């Protein structure tokens, strides 16, 4: 029986809510279908560039990606990615461009996922995370890893083919573990990475290595980064994290030691917090919470028992 007894927070994990989008992967190799979908008047298109899209506030108080019909979209030769369809049969495409289209006469603004993911509804958040992940992969994998030849885009952006050796390359996703470690006094272990601003603390995380289970990865990363050994590990949830190509696998882990010894390379500082200590640190501004879009907030809130207080006051 699990020793973890934490509440499931009502706040959904960012980028994981049901979107209503069917990725319709069976259409990616059907050039006739894709051409018909592109020319259909209901099809909607948006540009992705450098991990950003244009977003705009709606009259109803929400935020949406700025989309246009296909005939109004900027021209592109090959970087056109089919993202799927919704329940009404509307098809969605993303165009990868070197820059976002200018809209100086309108309030639309560029935004990356860390900002937009907190504002967009489930449909647009899902479309954006798909598009950003494809763009990142396309930019970083233009050449064949087998023979070095430049590859060409296929399957509506989801394959790169080598015209010389015939190899097919698919978008990569790197598994990474992210974990909230607690001790026998029910304190939480939080750390600060060396490149983070002073006071920013979050859960520990790291990449799964070849030949390693995810449970082994949790134990190794915690020991390498903070010198803490862990015993029981329990999976919680996952989150797509295209910065540039990760899938975050969230865990709760129970420490079997308490003395912290940070590595000084990835983690500069780590501390044990009781709920009372974390509340005081958040409210005083001594500690800044993790980015709200991250699964780290979800893991901490499961232990904390309620939404995290905001810096400078309760909320």
Coordinates of C-alpha atoms in Angstrom, one line a residue:
X1 CA 0.0 0.0 0.0
X2 CA 1.3 3.5 -0.9
X3 CA 2.6 5.6 2.0
X4 CA 1.7 8.8 0.0
X5 CA -1.6 10.3 1.1
X6 CA -1.9 13.6 -0.7
X7 CA -4.9 15.3 -2.2
X8 CA -5.4 15.6 -5.9
X9 CA -5.4 19.4 -6.6
X10 CA -8.4 20.7 -8.6
X11 CA -6.1 22.8 -10.8
X12 CA -5.4 20.9 -14.0
X13 CA -1.8 20.4 -15.0
X14 CA -0.8 22.9 -17.7
X15 CA -1.0 21.7 -21.4
X16 CA -2.8 18.5 -20.5
X17 CA -6.5 19.3 -20.4
X18 CA -8.7 17.6 -23.0
X19 CA -8.5 19.7 -26.1
X20 CA -11.2 18.3 -28.4
X21 CA -8.5 18.0 -31.2
X22 CA -8.2 14.8 -33.1
X23 CA -4.6 14.7 -34.4
X24 CA -5.9 12.5 -37.3
X25 CA -2.5 11.0 -38.0
X26 CA -3.9 8.8 -40.7
X27 CA -4.3 11.9 -43.0
X28 CA -0.6 12.9 -42.7
X29 CA 0.5 10.9 -45.7
X30 CA -2.6 11.6 -47.8
X31 CA -1.5 14.5 -50.0
X32 CA -4.9 14.8 -51.7
X33 CA -6.7 15.0 -48.4
X34 CA -4.2 17.5 -47.0
X35 CA -4.6 19.7 -50.1
X36 CA -8.4 19.7 -49.8
X37 CA -8.2 20.5 -46.1
X38 CA -5.8 23.4 -46.7
X39 CA -8.1 24.9 -49.3
X40 CA -11.3 24.5 -47.2
X41 CA -12.8 27.8 -46.1
X42 CA -13.2 26.7 -42.5
X43 CA -9.5 25.7 -42.1
X44 CA -7.6 27.8 -39.6
X45 CA -3.8 28.6 -39.7
X46 CA -1.4 30.2 -37.4
X47 CA 2.3 31.0 -37.5
X48 CA 4.9 29.6 -35.1
X49 CA 8.4 31.2 -34.9
X50 CA 11.1 30.7 -32.3
X51 CA 8.6 29.0 -30.0
X52 CA 6.2 31.9 -30.1
X53 CA 2.8 32.5 -31.6
X54 CA 0.6 35.6 -31.8
X55 CA -2.1 35.7 -29.1
X56 CA -5.0 38.1 -28.6
X57 CA -7.6 38.8 -25.9
X58 CA -11.2 38.1 -26.8
X59 CA -14.3 40.2 -26.1
X60 CA -15.4 37.4 -23.7
X61 CA -12.3 37.9 -21.5
X62 CA -10.3 34.9 -22.8
X63 CA -7.2 34.6 -24.9
X64 CA -6.8 32.9 -28.2
X65 CA -4.1 32.2 -30.8
X66 CA -4.4 34.6 -33.8
X67 CA -5.6 32.4 -36.7
X68 CA -6.5 33.1 -40.2
X69 CA -8.1 31.2 -43.1
X70 CA -5.6 29.4 -45.3
X71 CA -5.9 31.9 -48.1
X72 CA -4.8 34.7 -45.8
X73 CA -1.9 32.8 -44.4
X74 CA 1.7 33.8 -45.3
X75 CA 3.2 31.7 -48.1
X76 CA 5.6 28.9 -47.2
X77 CA 7.1 26.2 -49.4
X78 CA 7.4 23.2 -47.1
X79 CA 7.1 24.2 -43.4
X80 CA 3.4 23.6 -43.1
X81 CA 2.3 21.3 -40.3
X82 CA -1.1 19.6 -40.0
X83 CA -2.1 19.6 -36.3
X84 CA -5.5 17.9 -36.5
X85 CA -9.3 18.5 -36.7
X86 CA -12.0 19.4 -34.1
X87 CA -15.5 18.0 -33.6
X88 CA -16.9 20.4 -36.2
X89 CA -14.5 19.2 -38.9
X90 CA -12.3 22.3 -38.8
X91 CA -8.7 21.5 -39.7
X92 CA -5.7 23.3 -38.1
X93 CA -2.3 24.0 -39.6
X94 CA 0.8 25.7 -38.2
X95 CA 3.3 27.5 -40.5
X96 CA 6.9 27.7 -39.4
X97 CA 8.4 31.0 -40.3
X98 CA 11.5 33.0 -39.5
X99 CA 9.4 35.7 -37.8
X100 CA 5.8 36.3 -36.8
X101 CA 3.7 38.4 -39.1
X102 CA 3.4 42.0 -38.1
X103 CA 0.1 43.3 -36.7
X104 CA 1.0 46.8 -35.6
X105 CA -2.6 48.0 -36.0
X106 CA -4.0 45.4 -33.6
X107 CA -3.5 44.4 -30.0
X108 CA -2.2 40.9 -30.8
X109 CA 1.1 40.1 -29.1
X110 CA 3.8 37.4 -29.4
X111 CA 4.0 34.9 -26.6
X112 CA 5.8 31.7 -25.8
X113 CA 4.3 28.7 -24.0
X114 CA 5.2 29.7 -20.5
X115 CA 3.0 32.8 -20.8
X116 CA 0.4 31.6 -23.4
X117 CA 0.0 28.2 -21.8
X118 CA -1.5 29.9 -18.7
X119 CA -3.9 32.0 -20.7
X120 CA -5.1 29.9 -23.6
X121 CA -8.1 27.5 -23.5
X122 CA -7.5 23.7 -23.9
X123 CA -7.9 23.7 -27.7
X124 CA -5.4 26.5 -28.4
X125 CA -2.9 25.3 -25.7
X126 CA -2.9 21.8 -27.3
X127 CA -2.4 23.3 -30.8
X128 CA 0.4 25.5 -29.6
X129 CA 2.3 22.8 -27.7
X130 CA 2.1 20.5 -30.8
X131 CA 3.3 23.3 -33.2
X132 CA 6.1 24.4 -30.9
X133 CA 7.3 20.8 -30.4
X134 CA 7.4 20.3 -34.2
X135 CA 9.1 23.6 -34.9
X136 CA 11.8 22.8 -32.3
X137 CA 12.4 19.4 -33.8
X138 CA 12.4 20.6 -37.4
X139 CA 15.0 23.3 -36.6
X140 CA 17.4 21.0 -34.8
X141 CA 17.2 17.9 -37.1
X142 CA 17.7 19.1 -40.6
X143 CA 20.3 16.6 -41.5
X144 CA 20.3 12.8 -41.6
X145 CA 21.9 11.2 -38.6
X146 CA 22.9 8.2 -40.7
X147 CA 24.6 9.8 -43.7
X148 CA 24.7 13.6 -43.0
X149 CA 22.6 14.6 -46.1
X150 CA 20.0 17.3 -45.7
X151 CA 16.5 15.7 -45.2
X152 CA 13.2 16.8 -46.5
X153 CA 9.9 17.2 -44.7
X154 CA 7.1 14.6 -45.1
X155 CA 3.9 13.5 -43.4
X156 CA 2.7 17.1 -42.9
X157 CA 5.7 17.9 -40.7
X158 CA 5.9 14.7 -38.7
X159 CA 8.7 12.9 -40.6
X160 CA 12.0 14.0 -42.2
X161 CA 13.2 11.7 -45.0
X162 CA 16.7 11.4 -46.3
X163 CA 16.7 11.5 -50.2
X164 CA 20.1 9.7 -50.3
X165 CA 20.0 6.7 -47.9
X166 CA 16.2 6.6 -47.5
X167 CA 16.2 6.9 -43.7
X168 CA 13.1 8.3 -42.0
X169 CA 13.5 10.4 -38.9
X170 CA 10.6 11.1 -36.5
X171 CA 10.1 13.8 -33.9
X172 CA 12.0 12.9 -30.7
X173 CA 10.7 13.1 -27.2
X174 CA 13.1 12.9 -24.3
X175 CA 11.7 11.4 -21.1
X176 CA 12.5 13.4 -18.0
X177 CA 11.6 12.8 -14.4
X178 CA 10.4 15.5 -12.1
X179 CA 9.8 14.7 -8.4
X180 CA 8.7 16.1 -5.1
X181 CA 10.8 14.4 -2.4
X182 CA 9.4 14.3 1.2
X183 CA 11.0 13.0 4.3
X184 CA 9.7 11.1 7.4
X185 CA 8.7 14.5 9.0
X186 CA 6.6 15.2 5.8
X187 CA 8.9 18.1 4.8
X188 CA 9.3 18.8 1.1
X189 CA 12.7 19.1 -0.6
X190 CA 13.0 22.0 -3.0
X191 CA 16.0 23.2 -4.9
X192 CA 17.3 26.2 -6.9
X193 CA 19.1 25.7 -10.2
X194 CA 22.3 27.7 -10.7
X195 CA 20.8 29.8 -13.6
X196 CA 17.6 30.6 -11.8
X197 CA 16.9 34.0 -10.2
X198 CA 17.6 34.3 -6.5
X199 CA 14.8 32.8 -4.4
X200 CA 13.3 30.7 -7.2
X201 CA 12.8 27.1 -5.8
X202 CA 11.1 24.1 -7.4
X203 CA 11.1 20.3 -7.5
X204 CA 14.2 18.4 -8.6
X205 CA 14.2 17.0 -12.2
X206 CA 16.5 15.3 -14.7
X207 CA 16.6 13.2 -17.9
X208 CA 16.2 9.5 -18.0
X209 CA 19.5 7.8 -19.1
X210 CA 19.9 4.9 -21.5
X211 CA 19.1 1.5 -20.0
X212 CA 17.5 3.1 -16.9
X213 CA 14.0 2.7 -15.6
X214 CA 12.2 5.9 -14.6
X215 CA 12.2 4.8 -10.9
X216 CA 15.9 4.4 -11.1
X217 CA 16.2 7.8 -12.7
X218 CA 14.3 9.4 -9.9
X219 CA 16.6 7.9 -7.3
X220 CA 19.8 8.8 -9.3
X221 CA 18.9 12.4 -10.0
X222 CA 17.9 13.1 -6.4
X223 CA 21.1 11.7 -5.1
X224 CA 23.3 13.4 -7.8
X225 CA 21.7 16.8 -7.3
X226 CA 21.0 16.9 -3.6
X227 CA 22.8 13.9 -2.0
X228 CA 19.5 12.5 -0.7
X229 CA 18.7 8.8 -1.1
X230 CA 15.1 7.8 -1.8
X231 CA 13.1 4.7 -1.3
X232 CA 9.5 4.5 -2.5
X233 CA 8.7 6.2 -5.7
X234 CA 5.1 6.7 -7.0
X235 CA 4.1 8.0 -10.4
X236 CA 1.6 10.9 -10.5
X237 CA 1.1 12.3 -14.0
X238 CA 2.9 13.5 -17.1
X239 CA 3.2 16.8 -19.0
X240 CA 4.5 17.6 -22.5
X241 CA 7.3 20.1 -22.2
X242 CA 8.7 21.1 -25.6
X243 CA 11.7 23.1 -24.3
X244 CA 12.8 21.8 -26.6
X245 CA 11.5 18.2 -26.7
X246 CA 10.8 16.7 -23.2
X247 CA 8.0 14.7 -21.7
X248 CA 7.9 15.4 -18.0
X249 CA 7.0 12.3 -15.8
X250 CA 5.9 13.5 -12.4
X251 CA 6.5 11.5 -9.2
X252 CA 6.3 11.7 -5.4
X253 CA 9.4 10.1 -3.7
X254 CA 10.1 9.3 -0.1
X255 CA 13.6 10.2 1.2
X256 CA 15.5 7.7 3.3
X257 CA 18.2 10.2 4.3
X258 CA 18.0 13.9 5.3
X259 CA 21.4 15.5 5.0
X260 CA 21.6 17.7 1.9
X261 CA 24.8 17.8 -0.3
X262 CA 24.1 19.8 -3.5
X263 CA 26.2 19.1 -6.6
X264 CA 26.9 22.8 -7.2
X265 CA 26.6 22.3 -10.9
X266 CA 22.9 21.9 -11.6
X267 CA 21.6 22.7 -8.1
X268 CA 23.1 25.6 -6.2
X269 CA 20.9 25.4 -3.1
X270 CA 18.4 22.9 -1.7
X271 CA 16.3 23.1 1.5
X272 CA 13.7 21.1 3.4
X273 CA 10.5 23.0 4.0
X274 CA 7.6 22.3 6.3
X275 CA 4.2 23.6 5.1
X276 CA 4.5 26.4 7.6
X277 CA 8.0 27.3 6.5
X278 CA 7.0 27.3 2.9
X279 CA 4.0 29.5 3.5
X280 CA 6.1 32.1 5.4
X281 CA 8.8 32.0 2.7
X282 CA 6.3 32.5 -0.1
X283 CA 4.4 35.3 1.6
X284 CA 7.6 37.2 2.6
X285 CA 9.0 36.9 -0.9
X286 CA 12.0 35.0 0.3
X287 CA 11.0 32.1 -2.0
X288 CA 9.5 32.4 -5.4
X289 CA 7.2 29.6 -6.6
X290 CA 7.8 27.5 -9.7
X291 CA 6.2 28.7 -12.9
X292 CA 2.5 28.0 -12.7
X293 CA 2.4 26.2 -16.0
X294 CA 4.8 23.5 -14.8
X295 CA 3.8 20.2 -13.4
X296 CA 6.1 21.1 -10.5
X297 CA 3.4 23.4 -9.1
X298 CA 0.9 20.5 -9.3
X299 CA 3.3 18.2 -7.3
X300 CA 4.0 20.8 -4.6
X301 CA 0.3 21.6 -4.3
X302 CA -0.5 17.9 -3.8
X303 CA 1.7 17.9 -0.7
X304 CA 0.8 21.5 0.4
X305 CA -2.9 20.7 0.3
X306 CA -4.1 23.8 -1.5
X307 CA -3.0 26.4 -4.1
X308 CA 0.4 27.9 -3.3
X309 CA 0.3 31.4 -1.8
X310 CA 1.5 34.2 -4.0
X311 CA 4.6 36.1 -3.2
X312 CA 3.9 39.0 -0.9
X313 CA 0.6 37.9 0.4
X314 CA -1.9 35.0 0.8
X315 CA -3.7 34.0 -2.3

